[in-house]
Amino acid sequence: MNGLSHQITFNLGGRKLRVAAVVASPEEIQIALEAEGFGTGEELWLHWGLSNAKKQWTPPPSALYPPRAETKAVPGAARSLFESREDRHDLALTFVPAVPEDGSATAPVMPAGLYFVLFKPPNQWIKQGNGNFFIDFPHLVSEVSRGSALKKTTKDLLAVRDKATVHQSWRVEHPIPAGIELLLFEGEEGADLFVLTDAPKSLLLHWGMANQKGQWRKPQLDTIDSRPFKTAAWDEKAVQTEFMPVDVDASASGLRVTDGAASSAIQGTHLWLPGVSVAPYLLFVLKEKAGNVWLKHGNDDFDVHIPIRESWKAAIQEYEEKLKKAEEEKEMMRKKRLSDYHASRDARRVNADIFFKQWSITGGLGELDCSAESTQDKQAVKVTIVGCLEIGCLLHWGILEGKRKSQWTCPPESCRPPGTAVVDPKKSCNSPMVPDESGLYKTEIVLPARPAQPDEETDAGVVPLVEGLAFVLKAEKGDGWFKTIDNKDFLVRLSASGADGWKGEHREVVEKILGGEVDAGGWTLMHRYNLCRGIIEDWDGDRPEEEKKSLTRVKSWATVFQEEPRKPITATASFSSLVLPPLSRESSDKEFWSWIYVWQRFSFMKILDWQRNYNTKPRELAGATNSLSYKIAEVWKTTPKCRPLIRLVIGTLGRGGSQGQRIRDEILHIMHRNGIPETAGHFYEQWHQKLHNNTTPDDVGICKALLAFLRSGGNMQSYWDVLNDHGITRERLASYDRPINKEPYMHGDTGKLIFEFDQYLKILQSVHDATDLATALDYARGKLPHDVVGQLERAIHEVGHGGLRRRRSKSFDHGDMGGLDSAHHKFMRVAECRDALLRIINDKNVDPGALVDILFLDLALEQQQNIIIQSTYGEKRVVQLTDQLGSLLMSLSGHAPENGELRAIYGDFVQLARKTASLNWQNGAVECALLLKGLCDRAARSVGDVVDEFQNLLGPKAKFLGSQVGTDPQVLEVFVDEVVRGSVLFSVSLVLKRIEPELRAIAHLPPWQMISVVDRIQGELKKIDRLMHIQDKVYERPTIFLCGAVSGEEEVPAGVHGVLVRSAAESPDILSHVSVRARNAGVLLAVSFDADLTQQIEGDFLGKWIEIRAKKDGSGLTITEVPRPDDLDKQSKKAAMRGLSRQESRLLIEDSALKGRRASQAEMNLTQRSNRWVVAPSEFDRSVVGSKSLNLQILAKTLMETSSQLPFEIRTPEAVALPYGTMQKTLMHPLNENTVLPRLKSLLSQLKPDTSNDRAAGIFGSAKHFIEELVEPDEYLSALKETMQAAARGKGQDECRLLDLLKDEDAAWEAVKAVWASLFGIRPWVSLSKAGRKYHELNMAVLIQELLPASYAFVLHTQNPFSDEKDEVYGEVVPGLGETLVGNYPGRALSFRVKKGEKPQIVSFLSKSVALRPTACLIFRSDSNGEDLEGFAGAGLFESVTAERSKEVRLRYHRLRIVQDSAYRERLLTKLGQAGFEIEKAMKGVPQDVEGCVVNEEDVFIVQTRPQV
């Protein structure tokens, strides 16, 4: 080719396209295209057209078709075939004036440009980014002409000078096309430097010298001559010299400035550099004179090596030494300045009561800190920014406002320091940083604040009225900008925000999350997923290797599926052998994963940005999703204890998959195949642009909406309905970086479009929608056994190909039995599939890559189950409900393999539930219903515990993260509720609610269902129709509601302590919003199943002050009228004013009730000591021991003296006692009288008649610590051993069992002290106050017994306390020790009643979770004289302590003989009833409250008896 030429190369993802253009003349342009990497011998076409004067694509006339290439006309364009040569494709075109095809001219005209794309059959299009390739012919002619002029000027300059020492050429295409020529001519004194360019914009030469590449230093300006080209210092390292239009002046052997404009002439500059100022390297870049555009050599500076002449070296060496000395002095000053800075920084940190942070700065500029402190009047916050900086800088800043609290806003004038200049009236300003005498730079900013209210949690006592401020530094001279060392803006958070505002664990994780979500400028789903993966990898890397051993305890999980017990029930199989695991790192790990889940859930809910100032390619998003989901699956496998939370995280992610790039490609193919134009201004092109730049899960909803529009024949309402179902509004569509503000329209062949977009939807779902059932199976198919795949295919066929959808699913009422049968059948089909999947995912050999797809499939199946459960609200059949509940429990336990409680519950359901649901197991329907009720109650409690844990883990984090990103508080308020309602937990609660009334009706159960149990509340009873109507009201005095309807969505009003729901038909389920809130807030919530009872309550108590006592096991409640506490109204109003909690309110009631009754109670007995250390049973009387010891001795003696008619022996354990005054005797012993005793006396003297309960609790806590310090006297231990031995000899025994069990003397002494310490507690204090008694009257003995190896423990009331039947014993039985029966262990015991001579009747079966397995040791029982003090209820106030801790074991009911063996159960309960009657007889016919145990499953022991209250 002849003429002026220009070349450019395009990199196209591993392939290249080179374009060479030759301008033969302004009316002849030759274009040669050379493509590489498009396949050997494969077809490649140029799809091209011409540009007219208006820059519009027009079809080319046939006269311009290339003569040597096959060319064919296509609509609107021409298509020419490249010539293929191995892996290279070539094509040449020539453009001359021709008559346009569009009729815009009749005479030949030169085209304005060439448009083209590459086409590779059958449907691959290669474009330049997101647009067409374009060659602008006039611009090309101009550019080529300028390049020619640059070459001519360079040639002319070389002609008038000696040979150039250095001559280098460069070509830059972006951001301004420019050729650059540099020529250096050296002489004895120095060198002439010429730089020429053909750039069309006015430029500056930004340059410096360097001894090594990259190490800029400023030249000696005073020695350089650049006239007439102006040179000025830029910063400490560089100078700038201007370019001017020039040509060559032959007479001066140099350049001459001309009058030409830079846009049409060659620019140049000339510098004289004396030898002393020359360094081995010249470094430079070019800068646009009127803007901030920089021209570099790719990503690097231009660098030129300069040969150093011998004649220059001496001067250069002298200069270098001078420079080195100056640098050393500068370094000394810098170190001193830095030392002063560090010293002053410590003082600023101490004074900063709101904020303090320090940073290192980019570019080695120095260090900076910011402190914020409240002013003395609490009306402002003073922000001080201090820097140890290398150069003077301006503070470029704005205050933070807006939804994400990271949007800059220009501060009001009142906040700007003196000398501030506004840069952008909406965003920012520049304030000077003023140097002080030590050389530190400082700026002070005063921002408005207000004093904090009493209920506002602040450390400084102020509430800033702005969120904070953000800033960067700008060099005073030049364009230097500086940020934090990690290249972020400096952020100052004044409110309790940022990671510093989070007070819990994993603050570093929170900081990283907020760094992306709040602070980052460009942010997308891809960035979020990549950051999440990095955080998880860091956490996983910090875990000990032994914790990563996968499934170490899960290998036996499948055993819960067995239909029969693993071994027969025997006399030794009393309860499970599974010991509860000790606490570990579990709490911290759960905190971590709850943070990850809340974060990703916010993203899933679209609370967080899916795209912000950044475009992500679909394949990049898919890749990030794949990497994250694989990592999570890997960790899911090795972290069984956190699986429920990790699985929730997985449910928030898209699938990722391998089709990310197809999202981009296929939409374009659809448009081409259907003739949809790629022109702006219509829906299809707008959506295409969004898909191309940043696809998100919203695109699934958009595609479904488009299909609904097309299928409806163009009904726009159908389009918007589907979008609304997916949470996509007009505003959201318009908010995309590539906004969609047009609606779809009918185009071309509708049937073909529907088919095309149906197929495209599958591509979108494969990347974004992990829970589409059919797609999930397609991905998991290859990882599953063939039989499981067949099972899944059949289930999906029955449910529906894509699965049920929540809004379109059918609802079945009770009368639609056919519908209910069909729904139940589908549910169980899905359950069978999930059963198979759970066995696979709990296999320790499963691959994490397979896990991802199987977990997604299981999530999709679970979603189907939830939809069916929520649709079949009319289901009331016990068998079907039991099957459904068992399946749901399988899911819960299978995904929480280390949750022993769920595993035990599910195991019991497998073995017992289906049998009992049939109502013909063992002794008939009533016992079946009772046992099934016990199973359901335990399940309900366990599910409630899980929800409560979620509330505690997720709630605070959601509120904190929401406060940082500006989330609607109402969304945060129900965040955890919505999590629960979208999970299997909610389905469990619905089934439990449906089965509850059915079981109650069959078993004739008591009227109350306890949803939130609080042992005692007081308040005024008020009647309301609906809780919804008054949920926002505040009650100044404690109130209890008798309520008509509670939907479950309400809040419990402030001041309400209890809610009694009148009708089960309008009651909440156990996991509803109000139920969770009630449990968290300590509000009693109970549902009545007896309309007559609630009517009676209304008649008896409405408007009265009542007390409700609820049984801890949730079995019922009692309501009594009590006196209204004195002066309560006045105190309650004060309490309401300051937002008193319900717990504080209860203490207020107690304090008010006790007012005036504490005048004499504060005196305590610390010196009335005993004469003996230990007494034997033969020495028991009322002067030395309490009724617990005495009654047991009387019972043992009476049973021995009377002839019992029972076929078995009632026995009592061996015992001795520490008499009244033993504690005082120990306090007055020389070992303790000068240490513990005086301090205890001084402490207890602080108790006054008006001491509040709260203050008393603190005093008693300290008293307990003093008791723990008591030193054991040798005399005590000797007496204890001697008395034990004497007691054994008195019974004719050679061996002393008690002495044998005194194996750990230290542990025994600690147990004794623990019993004594229980004297000092708030409960005895309150009880004594109510009785008007003195602490001085209270005595404590300690009964020491053998801790029997109990198979079961029991409590008997020889007169039924519920019916007052004198000849009927009421009893309760639990496996193991009795502490789970009388202590604070949730769940019911096995309860029964038995009349003389009749069979026992079961009242309730077990619903407890654990039993206590005894260790052979001694037990030390409190034995106070409380029951002998009139009006003082001393029972249960004081502790009984074992010398060794008993082990908690998880109960599995199907392994309990008392559950499985009905004949044994009847025999044992009959025996216990007979024992009760016999004991009452022995105690002179007085009804007794008896505690005992069964040893070896047969032998009855009584450990205490007392008159029944």
PDB file of C-alpha atoms in Angstrom, residues 545-615:
ATOM      1  CA  GLU A 545      -7.075 -29.355  62.251  1.00  0.00           C
ATOM      2  CA  GLU A 546      -8.839 -31.736  64.623  1.00  0.00           C
ATOM      3  CA  GLU A 547     -12.014 -29.665  64.292  1.00  0.00           C
ATOM      4  CA  LYS A 548     -12.005 -30.194  60.531  1.00  0.00           C
ATOM      5  CA  LYS A 549     -12.290 -33.970  60.709  1.00  0.00           C
ATOM      6  CA  SER A 550     -15.604 -34.318  58.947  1.00  0.00           C
ATOM      7  CA  LEU A 551     -18.566 -36.235  60.252  1.00  0.00           C
ATOM      8  CA  THR A 552     -16.679 -37.838  63.153  1.00  0.00           C
ATOM      9  CA  ARG A 553     -19.871 -38.191  65.169  1.00  0.00           C
ATOM     10  CA  VAL A 554     -22.318 -38.197  62.291  1.00  0.00           C
ATOM     11  CA  LYS A 555     -21.563 -41.658  60.964  1.00  0.00           C
ATOM     12  CA  SER A 556     -24.289 -43.156  63.177  1.00  0.00           C
ATOM     13  CA  TRP A 557     -26.943 -40.669  62.107  1.00  0.00           C
ATOM     14  CA  ALA A 558     -28.775 -43.149  59.919  1.00  0.00           C
ATOM     15  CA  THR A 559     -29.455 -45.384  62.931  1.00  0.00           C
ATOM     16  CA  VAL A 560     -32.415 -43.192  63.842  1.00  0.00           C
ATOM     17  CA  PHE A 561     -34.209 -44.592  60.789  1.00  0.00           C
ATOM     18  CA  GLN A 562     -34.378 -48.086  62.238  1.00  0.00           C
ATOM     19  CA  GLU A 563     -37.916 -49.252  62.714  1.00  0.00           C
ATOM     20  CA  GLU A 564     -37.109 -51.256  65.841  1.00  0.00           C
ATOM     21  CA  PRO A 565     -34.849 -50.525  68.819  1.00  0.00           C
ATOM     22  CA  ARG A 566     -31.259 -51.613  68.256  1.00  0.00           C
ATOM     23  CA  LYS A 567     -31.344 -53.830  71.323  1.00  0.00           C
ATOM     24  CA  PRO A 568     -34.137 -55.279  73.448  1.00  0.00           C
ATOM     25  CA  ILE A 569     -35.383 -53.421  76.476  1.00  0.00           C
ATOM     26  CA  THR A 570     -33.760 -54.828  79.600  1.00  0.00           C
ATOM     27  CA  ALA A 571     -33.672 -53.915  83.237  1.00  0.00           C
ATOM     28  CA  THR A 572     -30.427 -52.004  82.709  1.00  0.00           C
ATOM     29  CA  ALA A 573     -31.527 -49.953  79.713  1.00  0.00           C
ATOM     30  CA  SER A 574     -33.085 -47.137  81.669  1.00  0.00           C
ATOM     31  CA  PHE A 575     -31.997 -44.257  79.495  1.00  0.00           C
ATOM     32  CA  SER A 576     -29.746 -43.359  76.611  1.00  0.00           C
ATOM     33  CA  SER A 577     -26.002 -43.730  76.916  1.00  0.00           C
ATOM     34  CA  LEU A 578     -25.432 -40.537  74.919  1.00  0.00           C
ATOM     35  CA  VAL A 579     -23.720 -38.090  77.268  1.00  0.00           C
ATOM     36  CA  LEU A 580     -24.241 -34.414  76.454  1.00  0.00           C
ATOM     37  CA  PRO A 581     -21.087 -32.906  74.899  1.00  0.00           C
ATOM     38  CA  PRO A 582     -19.121 -30.293  76.834  1.00  0.00           C
ATOM     39  CA  LEU A 583     -19.099 -26.695  75.658  1.00  0.00           C
ATOM     40  CA  SER A 584     -16.433 -25.823  73.060  1.00  0.00           C
ATOM     41  CA  ARG A 585     -15.788 -23.177  70.414  1.00  0.00           C
ATOM     42  CA  GLU A 586     -19.339 -23.752  69.236  1.00  0.00           C
ATOM     43  CA  SER A 587     -20.661 -20.431  70.503  1.00  0.00           C
ATOM     44  CA  SER A 588     -17.981 -18.391  68.701  1.00  0.00           C
ATOM     45  CA  ASP A 589     -18.431 -20.364  65.483  1.00  0.00           C
ATOM     46  CA  LYS A 590     -22.183 -19.848  65.576  1.00  0.00           C
ATOM     47  CA  GLU A 591     -21.625 -16.125  66.070  1.00  0.00           C
ATOM     48  CA  PHE A 592     -19.438 -16.132  62.962  1.00  0.00           C
ATOM     49  CA  TRP A 593     -21.897 -18.027  60.775  1.00  0.00           C
ATOM     50  CA  SER A 594     -24.840 -15.991  61.982  1.00  0.00           C
ATOM     51  CA  TRP A 595     -22.978 -12.893  60.754  1.00  0.00           C
ATOM     52  CA  ILE A 596     -22.380 -14.520  57.385  1.00  0.00           C
ATOM     53  CA  TYR A 597     -26.048 -15.490  57.132  1.00  0.00           C
ATOM     54  CA  VAL A 598     -27.450 -12.090  58.135  1.00  0.00           C
ATOM     55  CA  TRP A 599     -25.174 -10.455  55.574  1.00  0.00           C
ATOM     56  CA  GLN A 600     -26.151 -12.778  52.734  1.00  0.00           C
ATOM     57  CA  ARG A 601     -29.819 -12.731  53.758  1.00  0.00           C
ATOM     58  CA  PHE A 602     -29.758  -8.929  53.457  1.00  0.00           C
ATOM     59  CA  SER A 603     -28.391  -9.409  49.952  1.00  0.00           C
ATOM     60  CA  PHE A 604     -31.057 -12.008  49.141  1.00  0.00           C
ATOM     61  CA  MET A 605     -33.758  -9.583  50.356  1.00  0.00           C
ATOM     62  CA  LYS A 606     -32.324  -6.849  48.062  1.00  0.00           C
ATOM     63  CA  ILE A 607     -31.585  -4.659  51.062  1.00  0.00           C
ATOM     64  CA  LEU A 608     -27.967  -4.477  49.885  1.00  0.00           C
ATOM     65  CA  ASP A 609     -26.938  -3.223  46.464  1.00  0.00           C
ATOM     66  CA  TRP A 610     -26.625  -5.862  43.754  1.00  0.00           C
ATOM     67  CA  GLN A 611     -24.790  -3.379  41.547  1.00  0.00           C
ATOM     68  CA  ARG A 612     -23.162  -0.062  42.389  1.00  0.00           C
ATOM     69  CA  ASN A 613     -20.906   1.820  39.990  1.00  0.00           C
ATOM     70  CA  TYR A 614     -19.423  -1.348  38.540  1.00  0.00           C
ATOM     71  CA  ASN A 615     -20.273  -3.745  35.729  1.00  0.00           C
TER      72      ASN A 615
END
